[in-house]
PDB file of N, CA, C and O in Angstrom:
ATOM      1  N   MET A 143      45.184  55.772  47.223  1.00 85.00           N
ATOM      2  CA  MET A 143      44.664  55.981  48.115  1.00 85.00           C
ATOM      3  C   MET A 143      44.295  58.172  48.469  1.00 85.00           C
ATOM      4  O   MET A 143      43.065  57.956  48.240  1.00 85.00           O
ATOM      5  N   SER A 144      45.254  58.558  48.098  1.00 85.00           N
ATOM      6  CA  SER A 144      44.738  59.685  47.722  1.00 85.00           C
ATOM      7  C   SER A 144      44.079  59.869  46.887  1.00 85.00           C
ATOM      8  O   SER A 144      43.412  60.889  46.840  1.00 85.00           O
ATOM      9  N   PHE A 145      44.240  59.476  45.788  1.00 86.00           N
ATOM     10  CA  PHE A 145      43.481  60.166  44.730  1.00 86.00           C
ATOM     11  C   PHE A 145      41.969  59.399  44.907  1.00 86.00           C
ATOM     12  O   PHE A 145      41.686  60.075  44.404  1.00 86.00           O
ATOM     13  N   ALA A 146      41.977  58.410  45.360  1.00 88.00           N
ATOM     14  CA  ALA A 146      40.583  57.874  45.807  1.00 88.00           C
ATOM     15  C   ALA A 146      39.640  59.044  46.618  1.00 88.00           C
ATOM     16  O   ALA A 146      39.123  59.105  46.646  1.00 88.00           O
ATOM     17  N   LEU A 147      40.786  59.313  47.674  1.00 91.00           N
ATOM     18  CA  LEU A 147      39.619  60.553  48.617  1.00 91.00           C
ATOM     19  C   LEU A 147      39.684  61.884  47.898  1.00 91.00           C
ATOM     20  O   LEU A 147      38.344  62.746  48.473  1.00 91.00           O
ATOM     21  N   ALA A 148      40.495  62.062  47.038  1.00 88.00           N
ATOM     22  CA  ALA A 148      40.619  63.266  45.859  1.00 88.00           C
ATOM     23  C   ALA A 148      38.952  63.171  45.201  1.00 88.00           C
ATOM     24  O   ALA A 148      38.377  64.588  45.480  1.00 88.00           O
ATOM     25  N   ALA A 149      38.562  62.353  44.227  1.00 88.00           N
ATOM     26  CA  ALA A 149      37.940  61.894  43.915  1.00 88.00           C
ATOM     27  C   ALA A 149      36.552  62.123  44.736  1.00 88.00           C
ATOM     28  O   ALA A 149      35.608  62.405  44.227  1.00 88.00           O
ATOM     29  N   ALA A 150      37.005  61.750  45.723  1.00 90.00           N
ATOM     30  CA  ALA A 150      34.978  61.253  46.715  1.00 90.00           C
ATOM     31  C   ALA A 150      35.113  63.109  47.153  1.00 90.00           C
ATOM     32  O   ALA A 150      33.589  63.580  47.486  1.00 90.00           O
ATOM     33  N   VAL A 151      36.358  63.899  47.235  1.00 89.00           N
ATOM     34  CA  VAL A 151      36.030  65.609  47.874  1.00 89.00           C
ATOM     35  C   VAL A 151      35.712  65.611  46.367  1.00 89.00           C
ATOM     36  O   VAL A 151      34.843  67.074  46.642  1.00 89.00           O
ATOM     37  N   ILE A 152      35.669  65.757  45.246  1.00 85.00           N
ATOM     38  CA  ILE A 152      35.152  66.307  43.966  1.00 85.00           C
ATOM     39  C   ILE A 152      33.895  66.148  44.196  1.00 85.00           C
ATOM     40  O   ILE A 152      32.605  66.729  43.769  1.00 85.00           O
ATOM     41  N   ILE A 153      33.199  64.549  44.415  1.00 85.00           N
ATOM     42  CA  ILE A 153      31.680  64.200  44.552  1.00 85.00           C
ATOM     43  C   ILE A 153      31.064  64.309  44.983  1.00 85.00           C
ATOM     44  O   ILE A 153      30.111  65.477  44.961  1.00 85.00           O
ATOM     45  N   SER A 154      31.757  65.420  46.455  1.00 88.00           N
ATOM     46  CA  SER A 154      30.633  65.167  47.224  1.00 88.00           C
ATOM     47  C   SER A 154      30.413  67.460  47.201  1.00 88.00           C
ATOM     48  O   SER A 154      29.632  67.749  47.526  1.00 88.00           O
ATOM     49  N   ILE A 155      31.675  67.909  46.537  1.00 86.00           N
ATOM     50  CA  ILE A 155      31.666  69.426  46.348  1.00 86.00           C
ATOM     51  C   ILE A 155      30.424  69.204  45.081  1.00 86.00           C
ATOM     52  O   ILE A 155      29.954  70.690  45.449  1.00 86.00           O
ATOM     53  N   TYR A 156      30.472  68.539  44.328  1.00 83.00           N
ATOM     54  CA  TYR A 156      28.996  68.843  43.274  1.00 83.00           C
ATOM     55  C   TYR A 156      28.414  67.742  43.686  1.00 83.00           C
ATOM     56  O   TYR A 156      26.744  68.944  43.863  1.00 83.00           O
ATOM     57  N   TYR A 157      27.449  67.415  44.798  1.00 85.00           N
ATOM     58  CA  TYR A 157      26.867  67.024  45.554  1.00 85.00           C
ATOM     59  C   TYR A 157      26.301  68.316  45.912  1.00 85.00           C
ATOM     60  O   TYR A 157      24.599  68.630  46.093  1.00 85.00           O
ATOM     61  N   LEU A 158      27.285  68.310  47.450  1.00 88.00           N
ATOM     62  CA  LEU A 158      26.767  70.335  47.883  1.00 88.00           C
ATOM     63  C   LEU A 158      26.358  71.496  46.834  1.00 88.00           C
ATOM     64  O   LEU A 158      25.560  72.492  47.656  1.00 88.00           O
ATOM     65  N   PHE A 159      27.032  71.522  46.076  1.00 86.00           N
ATOM     66  CA  PHE A 159      26.763  72.350  45.055  1.00 86.00           C
ATOM     67  C   PHE A 159      26.600  72.425  43.612  1.00 86.00           C
ATOM     68  O   PHE A 159      27.238  72.289  43.082  1.00 86.00           O
ATOM     69  N   PRO A 160      24.932  71.825  43.662  1.00 82.00           N
ATOM     70  CA  PRO A 160      24.861  71.593  41.448  1.00 82.00           C
ATOM     71  C   PRO A 160      25.083  72.183  40.938  1.00 82.00           C
ATOM     72  O   PRO A 160      24.766  72.125  39.721  1.00 82.00           O
ATOM     73  N   LYS A 161      25.128  73.316  41.314  1.00 83.00           N
ATOM     74  CA  LYS A 161      25.264  74.210  40.171  1.00 83.00           C
ATOM     75  C   LYS A 161      26.223  74.514  39.196  1.00 83.00           C
ATOM     76  O   LYS A 161      26.605  74.253  38.647  1.00 83.00           O
ATOM     77  N   TYR A 162      27.703  73.688  39.509  1.00 77.00           N
ATOM     78  CA  TYR A 162      28.764  73.764  39.707  1.00 77.00           C
ATOM     79  C   TYR A 162      28.653  71.761  39.347  1.00 77.00           C
ATOM     80  O   TYR A 162      29.628  71.371  38.653  1.00 77.00           O
ATOM     81  N   GLN A 163      27.966  70.986  38.643  1.00 77.00           N
ATOM     82  CA  GLN A 163      27.870  70.263  38.615  1.00 77.00           C
ATOM     83  C   GLN A 163      27.931  70.198  36.706  1.00 77.00           C
ATOM     84  O   GLN A 163      28.097  70.463  36.126  1.00 77.00           O
ATOM     85  N   ILE A 164      28.922  68.506  37.126  1.00 79.00           N
ATOM     86  CA  ILE A 164      29.423  68.636  35.097  1.00 79.00           C
ATOM     87  C   ILE A 164      28.796  66.799  34.774  1.00 79.00           C
ATOM     88  O   ILE A 164      28.478  66.524  35.836  1.00 79.00           O
ATOM     89  N   ALA A 165      28.862  66.755  33.683  1.00 84.00           N
ATOM     90  CA  ALA A 165      28.551  65.052  33.826  1.00 84.00           C
ATOM     91  C   ALA A 165      29.456  64.342  33.867  1.00 84.00           C
ATOM     92  O   ALA A 165      30.092  64.355  33.820  1.00 84.00           O
ATOM     93  N   ARG A 166      28.828  63.152  34.549  1.00 82.00           N
ATOM     94  CA  ARG A 166      29.400  62.080  34.912  1.00 82.00           C
ATOM     95  C   ARG A 166      30.582  61.576  34.023  1.00 82.00           C
ATOM     96  O   ARG A 166      31.306  61.077  34.664  1.00 82.00           O
ATOM     97  N   SER A 167      30.222  61.292  32.932  1.00 87.00           N
ATOM     98  CA  SER A 167      31.318  60.926  31.837  1.00 87.00           C
ATOM     99  C   SER A 167      32.368  61.663  32.018  1.00 87.00           C
ATOM    100  O   SER A 167      33.656  61.207  31.484  1.00 87.00           O
ATOM    101  N   VAL A 168      32.083  62.954  31.540  1.00 87.00           N
ATOM    102  CA  VAL A 168      33.572  63.241  31.097  1.00 87.00           C
ATOM    103  C   VAL A 168      34.263  63.284  32.524  1.00 87.00           C
ATOM    104  O   VAL A 168      35.194  63.692  32.876  1.00 87.00           O
ATOM    105  N   PHE A 169      33.226  63.562  34.193  1.00 86.00           N
ATOM    106  CA  PHE A 169      34.048  63.161  35.405  1.00 86.00           C
ATOM    107  C   PHE A 169      35.053  61.739  35.295  1.00 86.00           C
ATOM    108  O   PHE A 169      36.169  61.739  35.185  1.00 86.00           O
ATOM    109  N   ILE A 170      34.285  61.331  35.387  1.00 88.00           N
ATOM    110  CA  ILE A 170      34.882  59.378  34.404  1.00 88.00           C
ATOM    111  C   ILE A 170      36.152  59.284  33.768  1.00 88.00           C
ATOM    112  O   ILE A 170      37.394  58.771  33.903  1.00 88.00           O
ATOM    113  N   TYR A 171      36.250  60.040  32.962  1.00 92.00           N
ATOM    114  CA  TYR A 171      37.271  60.103  31.566  1.00 92.00           C
ATOM    115  C   TYR A 171      38.667  61.293  32.314  1.00 92.00           C
ATOM    116  O   TYR A 171      39.751  60.665  32.139  1.00 92.00           O
ATOM    117  N   ALA A 172      37.819  62.045  33.084  1.00 89.00           N
ATOM    118  CA  ALA A 172      39.588  62.712  33.537  1.00 89.00           C
ATOM    119  C   ALA A 172      39.755  62.363  34.686  1.00 89.00           C
ATOM    120  O   ALA A 172      41.074  62.370  35.185  1.00 89.00           O
ATOM    121  N   LEU A 173      38.912  61.447  35.200  1.00 90.00           N
ATOM    122  CA  LEU A 173      39.636  60.165  36.459  1.00 90.00           C
ATOM    123  C   LEU A 173      40.404  58.933  35.570  1.00 90.00           C
ATOM    124  O   LEU A 173      41.964  59.290  36.435  1.00 90.00           O
ATOM    125  N   VAL A 174      40.197  59.296  34.688  1.00 91.00           N
ATOM    126  CA  VAL A 174      41.038  58.337  34.462  1.00 91.00           C
ATOM    127  C   VAL A 174      41.981  58.478  33.997  1.00 91.00           C
ATOM    128  O   VAL A 174      43.187  58.179  33.736  1.00 91.00           O
ATOM    129  N   PHE A 175      42.069  59.677  33.082  1.00 94.00           N
ATOM    130  CA  PHE A 175      43.321  59.400  32.186  1.00 94.00           C
ATOM    131  C   PHE A 175      43.932  60.487  33.474  1.00 94.00           C
ATOM    132  O   PHE A 175      45.247  60.688  33.690  1.00 94.00           O
ATOM    133  N   ALA A 176      43.632  61.371  34.360  1.00 91.00           N
ATOM    134  CA  ALA A 176      44.430  61.397  35.414  1.00 91.00           C
ATOM    135  C   ALA A 176      44.539  60.811  36.423  1.00 91.00           C
ATOM    136  O   ALA A 176      46.335  60.441  36.370  1.00 91.00           O
ATOM    137  N   PHE A 177      44.530  59.411  36.472  1.00 92.00           N
ATOM    138  CA  PHE A 177      45.264  58.177  37.026  1.00 92.00           C
ATOM    139  C   PHE A 177      45.961  57.949  36.519  1.00 92.00           C
ATOM    140  O   PHE A 177      47.241  57.112  36.848  1.00 92.00           O
ATOM    141  N   LEU A 178      46.160  57.709  34.924  1.00 95.00           N
ATOM    142  CA  LEU A 178      46.892  56.883  34.372  1.00 95.00           C
ATOM    143  C   LEU A 178      48.365  57.903  33.945  1.00 95.00           C
ATOM    144  O   LEU A 178      49.601  57.549  34.104  1.00 95.00           O
ATOM    145  N   GLY A 179      47.582  59.119  33.496  1.00 94.00           N
ATOM    146  CA  GLY A 179      49.411  59.953  34.141  1.00 94.00           C
ATOM    147  C   GLY A 179      49.533  60.299  34.961  1.00 94.00           C
ATOM    148  O   GLY A 179      51.437  60.050  34.654  1.00 94.00           O
ATOM    149  N   MET A 180      49.300  59.823  36.090  1.00 92.00           N
ATOM    150  CA  MET A 180      50.132  59.973  37.554  1.00 92.00           C
ATOM    151  C   MET A 180      50.818  58.880  37.520  1.00 92.00           C
ATOM    152  O   MET A 180      52.058  58.884  38.179  1.00 92.00           O
ATOM    153  N   MET A 181      50.595  57.564  37.087  1.00 93.00           N
ATOM    154  CA  MET A 181      51.226  56.555  36.912  1.00 93.00           C
ATOM    155  C   MET A 181      52.398  56.123  35.985  1.00 93.00           C
ATOM    156  O   MET A 181      52.777  56.213  36.307  1.00 93.00           O
ATOM    157  N   LEU A 182      52.100  56.268  35.106  1.00 95.00           N
ATOM    158  CA  LEU A 182      52.898  57.186  33.696  1.00 95.00           C
ATOM    159  C   LEU A 182      53.866  58.003  34.821  1.00 95.00           C
ATOM    160  O   LEU A 182      54.756  57.974  33.884  1.00 95.00           O
ATOM    161  N   SER A 183      53.916  59.203  34.992  1.00 93.00           N
ATOM    162  CA  SER A 183      54.795  59.966  35.844  1.00 93.00           C
ATOM    163  C   SER A 183      55.547  59.576  36.521  1.00 93.00           C
ATOM    164  O   SER A 183      56.751  59.270  36.833  1.00 93.00           O
ATOM    165  N   ARG A 184      55.257  58.911  37.225  1.00 90.00           N
ATOM    166  CA  ARG A 184      55.890  57.702  38.643  1.00 90.00           C
ATOM    167  C   ARG A 184      56.411  56.637  37.639  1.00 90.00           C
ATOM    168  O   ARG A 184      57.488  56.666  38.179  1.00 90.00           O
ATOM    169  N   TYR A 185      55.853  55.694  37.235  1.00 90.00           N
ATOM    170  CA  TYR A 185      56.679  55.220  35.890  1.00 90.00           C
ATOM    171  C   TYR A 185      57.988  55.211  35.353  1.00 90.00           C
ATOM    172  O   TYR A 185      59.308  55.196  35.980  1.00 90.00           O
ATOM    173  N   PHE A 186      58.096  56.389  34.575  1.00 88.00           N
ATOM    174  CA  PHE A 186      59.156  57.233  34.021  1.00 88.00           C
ATOM    175  C   PHE A 186      59.665  58.078  34.839  1.00 88.00           C
ATOM    176  O   PHE A 186      61.701  57.599  35.147  1.00 88.00           O
ATOM    177  N   PHE A 187      59.628  58.031  36.315  1.00 86.00           N
ATOM    178  CA  PHE A 187      60.631  58.884  37.158  1.00 86.00           C
ATOM    179  C   PHE A 187      61.672  58.205  38.055  1.00 86.00           C
ATOM    180  O   PHE A 187      62.657  57.783  37.822  1.00 86.00           O
ATOM    181  N   TYR A 188      60.847  56.549  38.067  1.00 83.00           N
ATOM    182  CA  TYR A 188      61.601  55.757  38.896  1.00 83.00           C
ATOM    183  C   TYR A 188      62.395  55.282  37.835  1.00 83.00           C
ATOM    184  O   TYR A 188      63.051  54.236  38.384  1.00 83.00           O
ATOM    185  N   ARG A 189      62.167  54.886  36.729  1.00 82.00           N
ATOM    186  CA  ARG A 189      62.532  54.041  35.831  1.00 82.00           C
ATOM    187  C   ARG A 189      64.019  54.683  35.498  1.00 82.00           C
ATOM    188  O   ARG A 189      65.605  54.283  35.221  1.00 82.00           O
ATOM    189  N   TYR A 190      63.656  56.323  35.080  1.00 79.00           N
ATOM    190  CA  TYR A 190      65.292  56.439  34.229  1.00 79.00           C
ATOM    191  C   TYR A 190      65.831  57.972  35.580  1.00 79.00           C
ATOM    192  O   TYR A 190      66.982  58.239  34.705  1.00 79.00           O
ATOM    193  N   VAL A 191      65.906  57.797  36.840  1.00 78.00           N
ATOM    194  CA  VAL A 191      66.189  58.191  37.759  1.00 78.00           C
ATOM    195  C   VAL A 191      66.856  57.706  38.486  1.00 78.00           C
ATOM    196  O   VAL A 191      66.397  56.605  39.003  1.00 78.00           O
ATOM    197  N   SER A 192      68.499  57.434  38.218  1.00 69.00           N
ATOM    198  CA  SER A 192      69.161  57.069  39.186  1.00 69.00           C
ATOM    199  C   SER A 192      68.663  57.193  40.776  1.00 69.00           C
ATOM    200  O   SER A 192      69.073  57.964  41.762  1.00 69.00           O
ATOM    201  N   LEU A 193      68.475  55.689  42.167  1.00 67.00           N
ATOM    202  CA  LEU A 193      68.175  56.607  43.152  1.00 67.00           C
ATOM    203  C   LEU A 193      69.360  56.582  44.198  1.00 67.00           C
ATOM    204  O   LEU A 193      69.773  57.445  45.108  1.00 67.00           O
ATOM    205  N   ASN A 194      71.106  56.790  43.776  1.00 66.00           N
ATOM    206  CA  ASN A 194      71.875  56.729  44.033  1.00 66.00           C
ATOM    207  C   ASN A 194      72.125  58.472  43.917  1.00 66.00           C
ATOM    208  O   ASN A 194      72.914  59.303  45.001  1.00 66.00           O
ATOM    209  N   LYS A 195      71.216  58.812  42.864  1.00 67.00           N
ATOM    210  CA  LYS A 195      71.771  60.553  42.512  1.00 67.00           C
ATOM    211  C   LYS A 195      71.324  61.075  43.553  1.00 67.00           C
ATOM    212  O   LYS A 195      70.767  62.577  44.697  1.00 67.00           O
ATOM    213  N   ILE A 196      69.823  60.540  43.946  1.00 69.00           N
ATOM    214  CA  ILE A 196      68.535  61.218  45.156  1.00 69.00           C
ATOM    215  C   ILE A 196      69.418  60.570  46.877  1.00 69.00           C
ATOM    216  O   ILE A 196      68.668  61.340  47.201  1.00 69.00           O
ATOM    217  N   LEU A 197      70.660  59.527  46.959  1.00 70.00           N
ATOM    218  CA  LEU A 197      70.426  59.431  47.922  1.00 70.00           C
ATOM    219  C   LEU A 197      71.095  61.033  48.944  1.00 70.00           C
ATOM    220  O   LEU A 197      71.460  62.021  48.299  1.00 70.00           O
ATOM    221  N   ARG A 198      71.391  61.131  50.193  1.00 71.00           N
ATOM    222  CA  ARG A 198      72.142  62.054  50.619  1.00 71.00           C
ATOM    223  C   ARG A 198      73.157  62.086  51.527  1.00 71.00           C
ATOM    224  O   ARG A 198      73.500  60.530  51.518  1.00 71.00           O
ATOM    225  N   ARG A 199      74.420  62.732  51.163  1.00 73.00           N
ATOM    226  CA  ARG A 199      75.263  62.966  51.982  1.00 73.00           C
ATOM    227  C   ARG A 199      75.759  63.262  52.800  1.00 73.00           C
ATOM    228  O   ARG A 199      75.193  64.833  52.243  1.00 73.00           O
ATOM    229  N   ILE A 200      76.428  63.024  53.631  1.00 75.00           N
ATOM    230  CA  ILE A 200      76.754  63.688  54.457  1.00 75.00           C
ATOM    231  C   ILE A 200      78.017  63.924  54.713  1.00 75.00           C
ATOM    232  O   ILE A 200      78.838  62.377  54.995  1.00 75.00           O
ATOM    233  N   LEU A 201      78.183  64.514  55.737  1.00 78.00           N
ATOM    234  CA  LEU A 201      79.788  64.931  56.541  1.00 78.00           C
ATOM    235  C   LEU A 201      80.350  64.445  57.851  1.00 78.00           C
ATOM    236  O   LEU A 201      79.676  65.425  58.675  1.00 78.00           O
ATOM    237  N   VAL A 202      80.770  63.707  58.267  1.00 77.00           N
ATOM    238  CA  VAL A 202      80.452  63.250  59.380  1.00 77.00           C
ATOM    239  C   VAL A 202      82.265  63.396  60.567  1.00 77.00           C
ATOM    240  O   VAL A 202      83.186  63.053  59.321  1.00 77.00           O
ATOM    241  N   LEU A 203      81.999  64.164  60.961  1.00 79.00           N
ATOM    242  CA  LEU A 203      83.356  64.538  61.819  1.00 79.00           C
ATOM    243  C   LEU A 203      83.842  64.332  62.958  1.00 79.00           C
ATOM    244  O   LEU A 203      82.306  63.858  63.708  1.00 79.00           O
ATOM    245  N   GLY A 204      84.503  63.339  63.108  1.00 76.00           N
ATOM    246  CA  GLY A 204      84.877  63.052  64.074  1.00 76.00           C
ATOM    247  C   GLY A 204      85.198  61.644  63.890  1.00 76.00           C
ATOM    248  O   GLY A 204      85.156  60.857  63.172  1.00 76.00           O
ATOM    249  N   ALA A 205      85.259  60.734  65.248  1.00 76.00           N
ATOM    250  CA  ALA A 205      85.549  59.478  64.787  1.00 76.00           C
ATOM    251  C   ALA A 205      85.397  58.424  66.126  1.00 76.00           C
ATOM    252  O   ALA A 205      85.752  57.524  66.519  1.00 76.00           O
ATOM    253  N   GLY A 206      84.380  59.016  67.342  1.00 80.00           N
ATOM    254  CA  GLY A 206      83.806  58.331  68.444  1.00 80.00           C
ATOM    255  C   GLY A 206      82.971  57.658  67.965  1.00 80.00           C
ATOM    256  O   GLY A 206      82.427  57.183  66.347  1.00 80.00           O
ATOM    257  N   ASN A 207      82.414  56.895  69.365  1.00 83.00           N
ATOM    258  CA  ASN A 207      81.610  55.878  68.836  1.00 83.00           C
ATOM    259  C   ASN A 207      79.871  56.112  67.702  1.00 83.00           C
ATOM    260  O   ASN A 207      79.039  55.517  66.735  1.00 83.00           O
ATOM    261  N   LYS A 208      79.898  58.152  68.523  1.00 78.00           N
ATOM    262  CA  LYS A 208      78.461  58.430  67.269  1.00 78.00           C
ATOM    263  C   LYS A 208      78.595  58.494  66.338  1.00 78.00           C
ATOM    264  O   LYS A 208      78.060  58.269  65.089  1.00 78.00           O
ATOM    265  N   ALA A 209      79.788  58.343  65.306  1.00 76.00           N
ATOM    266  CA  ALA A 209      80.087  58.792  63.931  1.00 76.00           C
ATOM    267  C   ALA A 209      80.349  57.022  63.763  1.00 76.00           C
ATOM    268  O   ALA A 209      79.760  56.990  62.031  1.00 76.00           O
ATOM    269  N   ALA A 210      80.377  56.534  64.686  1.00 77.00           N
ATOM    270  CA  ALA A 210      80.713  55.227  63.889  1.00 77.00           C
ATOM    271  C   ALA A 210      79.271  54.385  63.377  1.00 77.00           C
ATOM    272  O   ALA A 210      79.099  53.553  62.541  1.00 77.00           O
ATOM    273  N   GLU A 211      78.362  55.072  64.587  1.00 77.00           N
ATOM    274  CA  GLU A 211      77.175  54.412  64.521  1.00 77.00           C
ATOM    275  C   GLU A 211      76.150  55.250  62.822  1.00 77.00           C
ATOM    276  O   GLU A 211      75.291  54.406  62.546  1.00 77.00           O
ATOM    277  N   VAL A 212      76.321  56.096  62.991  1.00 72.00           N
ATOM    278  CA  VAL A 212      76.076  57.638  61.634  1.00 72.00           C
ATOM    279  C   VAL A 212      76.559  56.921  60.101  1.00 72.00           C
ATOM    280  O   VAL A 212      75.838  56.215  59.417  1.00 72.00           O
ATOM    281  N   SER A 213      78.013  56.144  60.422  1.00 63.00           N
ATOM    282  CA  SER A 213      78.097  55.637  59.010  1.00 63.00           C
ATOM    283  C   SER A 213      78.488  53.839  58.614  1.00 63.00           C
ATOM    284  O   SER A 213      77.393  53.210  59.026  1.00 63.00           O
TER     285      SER A 213
END
């Protein structure tokens, strides 16, 4: 969703400031390559990074009802 919003913002900037306009084919290729690069990086991150290493570890001091709720 954010990728589409960013593309819409860039397109609106190009229409507001025609001096900075680039060719449509270049813009489309840039969007496609950026989207594929983003998806590939997310895929490899989630594939090779163990989620157990990312989880936060906390130390609970005490043994009351609140400590039992946290753990």
